[in-house]
mmCIF file of C-alpha atoms in Angstrom:
data_model
loop_
_atom_site.group_PDB
_atom_site.id
_atom_site.type_symbol
_atom_site.label_atom_id
_atom_site.label_comp_id
_atom_site.label_asym_id
_atom_site.label_seq_id
_atom_site.Cartn_x
_atom_site.Cartn_y
_atom_site.Cartn_z
ATOM 1 C CA MET A 299 0.000 0.000 0.000
ATOM 2 C CA ALA A 300 1.394 3.401 -1.002
ATOM 3 C CA LYS A 301 0.415 6.935 -0.127
ATOM 4 C CA SER A 302 -0.555 9.206 -2.995
ATOM 5 C CA SER A 303 0.947 12.701 -2.831
ATOM 6 C CA GLY A 304 0.233 13.864 -6.358
ATOM 7 C CA ILE A 305 -1.690 16.974 -7.335
ATOM 8 C CA ILE A 306 -4.527 15.015 -8.961
ATOM 9 C CA LYS A 307 -6.562 13.058 -6.430
ATOM 10 C CA ILE A 308 -8.114 9.947 -7.977
ATOM 11 C CA GLU A 309 -10.645 7.621 -6.414
ATOM 12 C CA GLY A 310 -11.493 4.284 -8.019
ATOM 13 C CA THR A 311 -9.655 1.709 -10.105
ATOM 14 C CA VAL A 312 -7.425 2.486 -13.074
ATOM 15 C CA GLU A 313 -6.117 -0.642 -14.815
ATOM 16 C CA ASP A 314 -4.501 -2.637 -11.963
ATOM 17 C CA LEU A 315 -4.268 0.245 -9.446
ATOM 18 C CA THR A 316 -6.941 1.193 -6.913
ATOM 19 C CA PHE A 317 -7.027 4.735 -5.530
ATOM 20 C CA TYR A 318 -8.972 5.425 -2.331
ATOM 21 C CA LYS A 319 -9.228 7.840 0.568
ATOM 22 C CA LYS A 320 -8.925 6.876 4.234
ATOM 23 C CA ASP A 321 -8.911 9.212 7.236
ATOM 24 C CA GLY A 322 -8.606 12.191 4.905
ATOM 25 C CA LYS A 323 -5.511 10.825 3.149
ATOM 26 C CA ASN A 324 -5.165 9.369 -0.323
ATOM 27 C CA PHE A 325 -3.737 5.900 -0.894
ATOM 28 C CA VAL A 326 -3.075 3.635 -3.847
ATOM 29 C CA ARG A 327 -2.693 -0.141 -3.976
ATOM 30 C CA LYS A 328 -2.329 -2.736 -6.653
ATOM 31 C CA LYS A 329 -5.514 -4.508 -7.592
ATOM 32 C CA GLY A 330 -5.446 -8.045 -6.234
ATOM 33 C CA GLY A 331 -7.667 -10.967 -5.373
ATOM 34 C CA ILE A 332 -8.003 -14.598 -6.326
ATOM 35 C CA PRO A 333 -9.155 -15.246 -9.926
ATOM 36 C CA LYS A 334 -12.741 -16.492 -10.222
ATOM 37 C CA GLU A 335 -11.586 -19.424 -12.333
ATOM 38 C CA ARG A 336 -9.386 -20.673 -9.503
ATOM 39 C CA ILE A 337 -12.177 -20.389 -6.934
ATOM 40 C CA ALA A 338 -14.516 -22.263 -9.279
ATOM 41 C CA ASN A 339 -12.151 -25.154 -10.000
ATOM 42 C CA ASP A 340 -9.336 -25.415 -7.454
ATOM 43 C CA PRO A 341 -9.911 -28.263 -4.927
ATOM 44 C CA ASN A 342 -8.451 -26.021 -2.234
ATOM 45 C CA PHE A 343 -11.498 -23.767 -2.525
ATOM 46 C CA VAL A 344 -14.199 -26.411 -2.175
ATOM 47 C CA ARG A 345 -15.370 -24.931 1.149
ATOM 48 C CA THR A 346 -15.522 -21.478 -0.418
ATOM 49 C CA ARG A 347 -17.676 -22.795 -3.261
ATOM 50 C CA GLU A 348 -20.014 -24.495 -0.792
ATOM 51 C CA ASN A 349 -20.358 -21.317 1.279
ATOM 52 C CA ASN A 350 -20.937 -19.202 -1.818
ATOM 53 C CA ASN A 351 -23.631 -21.568 -3.075
ATOM 54 C CA GLU A 352 -25.552 -21.500 0.197
ATOM 55 C CA PHE A 353 -25.084 -17.745 0.538
ATOM 56 C CA SER A 354 -26.607 -17.248 -2.917
ATOM 57 C CA HIS A 355 -29.472 -19.615 -2.101
ATOM 58 C CA SER A 356 -30.292 -17.745 1.122
ATOM 59 C CA GLY A 357 -30.294 -14.424 -0.719
ATOM 60 C CA SER A 358 -32.576 -15.789 -3.435
ATOM 61 C CA SER A 359 -34.962 -17.169 -0.816
ATOM 62 C CA GLY A 360 -35.357 -13.711 0.706
ATOM 63 C CA LYS A 361 -36.255 -12.334 -2.725
ATOM 64 C CA ILE A 362 -38.756 -15.161 -3.246
ATOM 65 C CA LEU A 363 -40.497 -14.227 -0.002
ATOM 66 C CA LYS A 364 -40.717 -10.546 -0.929
ATOM 67 C CA LEU A 365 -42.090 -11.362 -4.367
ATOM 68 C CA ALA A 366 -44.662 -13.751 -2.868
ATOM 69 C CA ILE A 367 -46.008 -11.083 -0.504
ATOM 70 C CA GLY A 368 -46.168 -8.485 -3.238
ATOM 71 C CA SER A 369 -46.950 -4.804 -2.834
ATOM 72 C CA MET A 370 -47.515 -4.977 0.922
ATOM 73 C CA VAL A 371 -43.742 -5.211 1.423
ATOM 74 C CA PHE A 372 -43.179 -1.871 -0.314
ATOM 75 C CA LYS A 373 -45.591 -0.178 2.083
ATOM 76 C CA ALA A 374 -43.797 -1.346 5.244
ATOM 77 C CA LYS A 375 -40.075 -2.032 5.039
ATOM 78 C CA ASP A 376 -36.781 -0.662 6.298
ATOM 79 C CA SER A 377 -33.508 0.035 4.479
ATOM 80 C CA LYS A 378 -31.859 -3.143 5.799
ATOM 81 C CA LEU A 379 -34.674 -5.553 4.944
ATOM 82 C CA SER A 380 -32.688 -7.488 2.325
ATOM 83 C CA SER A 381 -29.736 -8.094 4.640
ATOM 84 C CA ARG A 382 -32.026 -9.072 7.531
ATOM 85 C CA LEU A 383 -33.866 -11.543 5.306
ATOM 86 C CA LEU A 384 -30.533 -12.964 4.170
ATOM 87 C CA GLN A 385 -29.542 -13.617 7.793
ATOM 88 C CA LEU A 386 -32.932 -15.126 8.590
ATOM 89 C CA MET A 387 -32.964 -17.436 5.564
ATOM 90 C CA SER A 388 -29.419 -18.529 6.339
ATOM 91 C CA LYS A 389 -30.476 -19.589 9.833
ATOM 92 C CA ILE A 390 -33.463 -21.479 8.433
ATOM 93 C CA LYS A 391 -31.259 -23.150 5.813
ATOM 94 C CA ASN A 392 -28.957 -24.377 8.579
ATOM 95 C CA LEU A 393 -31.851 -26.453 9.944
ATOM 96 C CA ASP A 394 -31.640 -28.695 6.863
ATOM 97 C CA VAL A 395 -29.913 -31.753 8.322
ATOM 98 C CA VAL A 396 -30.348 -34.047 5.309
ATOM 99 C CA SER A 397 -28.638 -32.224 2.441
ATOM 100 C CA THR A 398 -24.899 -32.160 1.862
ATOM 101 C CA ARG A 399 -22.827 -29.125 2.809
ATOM 102 C CA GLY A 400 -23.183 -26.509 0.107
ATOM 103 C CA ASN A 401 -26.647 -27.745 -0.875
ATOM 104 C CA ARG A 402 -28.722 -27.115 2.242
ATOM 105 C CA GLN A 403 -32.157 -25.709 1.424
ATOM 106 C CA VAL A 404 -34.474 -23.148 3.028
ATOM 107 C CA ALA A 405 -37.478 -25.230 1.944
ATOM 108 C CA ILE A 406 -36.250 -28.199 3.992
ATOM 109 C CA GLY A 407 -35.419 -25.996 6.977
ATOM 110 C CA LEU A 408 -38.961 -24.608 6.908
ATOM 111 C CA GLY A 409 -40.264 -28.163 7.105
ATOM 112 C CA THR A 410 -39.149 -28.207 10.733
ATOM 113 C CA VAL A 411 -40.914 -26.704 13.736
ATOM 114 C CA GLU A 412 -37.788 -24.680 14.503
ATOM 115 C CA GLY A 413 -37.700 -23.246 10.987
ATOM 116 C CA LYS A 414 -41.296 -22.046 11.162
ATOM 117 C CA LEU A 415 -40.640 -20.476 14.568
ATOM 118 C CA LEU A 416 -37.706 -18.516 13.138
ATOM 119 C CA LEU A 417 -39.942 -17.031 10.448
ATOM 120 C CA LYS A 418 -42.907 -16.426 12.756
ATOM 121 C CA GLY A 419 -42.947 -12.916 14.175
ATOM 122 C CA PHE A 420 -40.646 -11.422 11.529
ATOM 123 C CA ASP A 421 -41.116 -7.674 11.058
ATOM 124 C CA PHE A 422 -40.480 -6.327 7.573
ATOM 125 C CA ASN A 423 -40.020 -2.875 9.068
ATOM 126 C CA ALA A 424 -37.608 -3.141 11.982
ATOM 127 C CA ASN A 425 -38.368 0.490 12.849
ATOM 128 C CA ALA A 426 -41.985 -0.433 13.590
ATOM 129 C CA PRO A 427 -42.185 -3.924 15.117
ATOM 130 C CA LEU A 428 -45.720 -5.143 15.793
ATOM 131 C CA LYS A 429 -45.095 -5.841 19.482
ATOM 132 C CA SER A 430 -43.950 -2.253 20.053
ATOM 133 C CA VAL A 431 -46.826 -0.631 18.160
ATOM 134 C CA PHE A 432 -49.947 -2.756 18.576
ATOM 135 C CA PHE A 433 -51.226 -3.686 22.055
ATOM 136 C CA ALA A 434 -54.714 -4.981 21.348
ATOM 137 C CA PRO A 435 -55.648 -8.677 21.666
ATOM 138 C CA TYR A 436 -56.660 -10.402 18.450
ATOM 139 C CA ASN A 437 -57.666 -13.822 17.203
ATOM 140 C CA LEU A 438 -56.376 -15.507 14.068
ATOM 141 C CA ASP A 439 -58.206 -18.462 12.551
ATOM 142 C CA THR A 440 -55.544 -20.220 10.451
ATOM 143 C CA THR A 441 -58.219 -22.313 8.730
ATOM 144 C CA THR A 442 -60.045 -19.327 7.268
ATOM 145 C CA GLY A 443 -57.296 -16.713 7.585
ATOM 146 C CA VAL A 444 -59.673 -14.362 9.405
ATOM 147 C CA PHE A 445 -58.216 -11.827 11.863
ATOM 148 C CA THR A 446 -60.610 -10.543 14.523
ATOM 149 C CA ILE A 447 -59.679 -7.592 16.716
ATOM 150 C CA THR A 448 -62.346 -7.213 19.398
ATOM 151 C CA ASP A 449 -63.056 -4.095 21.473
ATOM 152 C CA PHE A 450 -60.228 -2.176 19.851
ATOM 153 C CA ILE A 451 -59.576 1.371 21.092
ATOM 154 C CA PRO A 452 -56.990 2.912 18.719
ATOM 155 C CA LEU A 453 -55.941 5.836 20.888
ATOM 156 C CA GLU A 454 -55.210 3.563 23.860
ATOM 157 C CA GLN A 455 -53.913 0.412 22.175
ATOM 158 C CA LEU A 456 -51.561 1.829 19.559
ATOM 159 C CA MET A 457 -48.193 3.560 19.650
ATOM 160 C CA PHE A 458 -48.710 6.020 16.812
ATOM 161 C CA PRO A 459 -46.400 8.618 15.250
ATOM 162 C CA GLN A 460 -46.877 12.339 15.695
ATOM 163 C CA GLY A 461 -49.211 13.782 13.114
ATOM 164 C CA ALA A 462 -51.196 10.600 12.515
ATOM 165 C CA THR A 463 -54.975 10.950 12.544
ATOM 166 C CA HIS A 464 -56.053 7.607 11.057
ATOM 167 C CA ILE A 465 -54.875 4.034 10.639
ATOM 168 C CA SER A 466 -55.727 1.235 8.260
ATOM 169 C CA LEU A 467 -55.690 -2.477 9.051
ATOM 170 C CA GLN A 468 -55.186 -5.209 6.469
ATOM 171 C CA SER A 469 -54.185 -8.866 6.619
ATOM 172 C CA ALA A 470 -52.992 -11.417 4.080
ATOM 173 C CA VAL A 471 -52.523 -15.152 3.681
ATOM 174 C CA VAL A 472 -49.464 -16.090 1.635
ATOM 175 C CA HIS A 473 -48.637 -19.524 0.283
ATOM 176 C CA VAL A 474 -45.022 -19.936 -0.826
ATOM 177 C CA ASP A 475 -43.027 -23.013 -1.788
ATOM 178 C CA PHE A 476 -39.317 -22.220 -1.696
ATOM 179 C CA ALA A 477 -38.516 -25.427 -3.585
ATOM 180 C CA THR A 478 -40.865 -25.016 -6.565
ATOM 181 C CA LEU A 479 -40.986 -21.185 -6.374
ATOM 182 C CA GLU A 480 -44.787 -21.312 -6.509
ATOM 183 C CA SER A 481 -46.636 -18.688 -4.497
ATOM 184 C CA GLU A 482 -50.021 -17.057 -4.055
ATOM 185 C CA VAL A 483 -51.233 -14.192 -1.904
ATOM 186 C CA ALA A 484 -54.775 -13.402 -0.779
ATOM 187 C CA VAL A 485 -55.339 -10.043 0.905
ATOM 188 C CA SER A 486 -58.210 -9.000 3.146
ATOM 189 C CA ASN A 487 -60.484 -6.019 3.157
ATOM 190 C CA ILE A 488 -58.994 -2.768 4.448
ATOM 191 C CA ILE A 489 -60.475 -1.186 7.560
ATOM 192 C CA SER A 490 -59.786 2.503 8.169
ATOM 193 C CA LEU A 491 -60.196 3.900 11.668
ATOM 194 C CA PRO A 492 -59.705 7.329 13.213
ATOM 195 C CA LEU A 493 -57.280 7.593 16.094
ATOM 196 C CA ASN A 494 -59.792 8.184 18.866
ATOM 197 C CA LEU A 495 -61.301 6.535 21.942
ATOM 198 C CA THR A 496 -64.145 4.838 20.091
ATOM 199 C CA MET A 497 -64.275 1.085 20.717
ATOM 200 C CA SER A 498 -64.943 -1.163 17.728
ATOM 201 C CA THR A 499 -64.423 -4.697 16.419
ATOM 202 C CA SER A 500 -62.475 -5.190 13.198
ATOM 203 C CA VAL A 501 -62.767 -8.360 11.130
ATOM 204 C CA LEU A 502 -60.220 -8.875 8.340
ATOM 205 C CA THR A 503 -61.242 -11.609 5.913
ATOM 206 C CA PRO A 504 -58.970 -12.713 3.034
ATOM 207 C CA SER A 505 -60.429 -13.070 -0.449
ATOM 208 C CA ASN A 506 -59.564 -16.783 -0.309
ATOM 209 C CA VAL A 507 -57.183 -19.186 1.403
ATOM 210 C CA PRO A 508 -54.367 -20.267 -0.941
ATOM 211 C CA THR A 509 -53.520 -23.964 -1.062
ATOM 212 C CA GLY A 510 -50.464 -25.929 -2.060
ATOM 213 C CA THR A 511 -47.211 -27.335 -0.754
ATOM 214 C CA GLY A 512 -44.680 -25.309 1.184
ATOM 215 C CA VAL A 513 -45.688 -22.950 3.984
ATOM 216 C CA HIS A 514 -48.578 -20.604 4.664
ATOM 217 C CA LEU A 515 -47.888 -17.217 6.207
ATOM 218 C CA PHE A 516 -50.424 -15.020 7.955
ATOM 219 C CA LEU A 517 -49.556 -11.330 7.916
ATOM 220 C CA LEU A 518 -50.942 -8.223 9.551
ATOM 221 C CA MET A 519 -50.258 -4.702 8.277
ATOM 222 C CA ILE A 520 -50.939 -1.421 10.065
ATOM 223 C CA SER A 521 -50.591 1.824 8.110
ATOM 224 C CA PHE A 522 -50.671 5.378 9.466
ATOM 225 C CA TYR A 523 -52.217 8.381 7.761
ATOM 226 C CA GLN A 524 -52.843 12.063 8.290
ATOM 227 C CA GLU A 525 -56.165 13.408 7.095
ATOM 228 C CA VAL A 526 -56.176 16.877 5.569
ATOM 229 C CA ASN A 527 -59.401 18.293 4.132
ATOM 230 C CA GLY A 528 -60.950 14.852 3.860
ATOM 231 C CA VAL A 529 -57.967 13.243 2.127
ATOM 232 C CA GLN A 530 -55.697 10.739 3.911
ATOM 233 C CA TYR A 531 -51.964 10.988 3.243
ATOM 234 C CA SER A 532 -49.284 8.431 4.163
ATOM 235 C CA LEU A 533 -46.872 9.619 6.831
ATOM 236 C CA ARG A 534 -43.253 10.260 5.752
ATOM 237 C CA ASN A 535 -42.917 7.668 3.005
ATOM 238 C CA GLU A 536 -44.689 5.035 5.098
ATOM 239 C CA GLU A 537 -41.680 4.557 7.397
ATOM 240 C CA TYR A 538 -43.941 4.007 10.426
ATOM 241 C CA ASN A 539 -46.027 1.222 8.882
ATOM 242 C CA VAL A 540 -46.089 -2.272 10.382
ATOM 243 C CA LEU A 541 -45.938 -5.580 8.494
ATOM 244 C CA ASN A 542 -45.533 -8.700 10.601
ATOM 245 C CA ILE A 543 -45.673 -12.467 9.993
ATOM 246 C CA VAL A 544 -48.091 -13.369 12.773
ATOM 247 C CA ASP A 545 -48.083 -17.126 12.171
ATOM 248 C CA VAL A 546 -46.571 -19.816 9.928
ATOM 249 C CA ILE A 547 -48.016 -23.265 9.254
#
């Protein structure tokens, strides 16, 4: 590694030299690294190839989940969602005790009780976890996918952001098979409520209950709005919204 003291300050790679800045100083180093061909074929890198294969599989599984859920994810997510899903899918993949190293599968890990428990309770927006926002009791019928929230008082049973005047509640049932890549989502009706002390019962019923192999996820989403002149607007790019996997079967 050499220190650059020239007049022209370059950052980036030029041919086989990499220029970069650290602690306010400019440095240059020769581009290095192990050739991809060697990693792909050298017996000494068999462990690396196995790790890379499983890393790629875990990343793809996170994308499969997001695609299966659909637009709800884009209404309630944080900036580190992809990396958090990668970590979660990697843990689930590790529960596959039948496949060889390098070929362990998320689908097999989710076939275990432990795998389902890892996925259950996952918050797609870590800035608004369900347990820290929603304090009302509810009932979920996993046969019909119906959520029932009885005697709900929004102003007392919600932690809501400043400026919010209304909330909306929506649920979904998602079927996803991480082995075949098949998926289906069925969303419920949307219930909009003002943030006040009025007690009410909300029933969220999905349009249908998807069937098929793999797992079934039951999600609950809470969105916050501010009403101005009769129109409801999402709060600050929906960063306060909640999307949680309530159950997995």
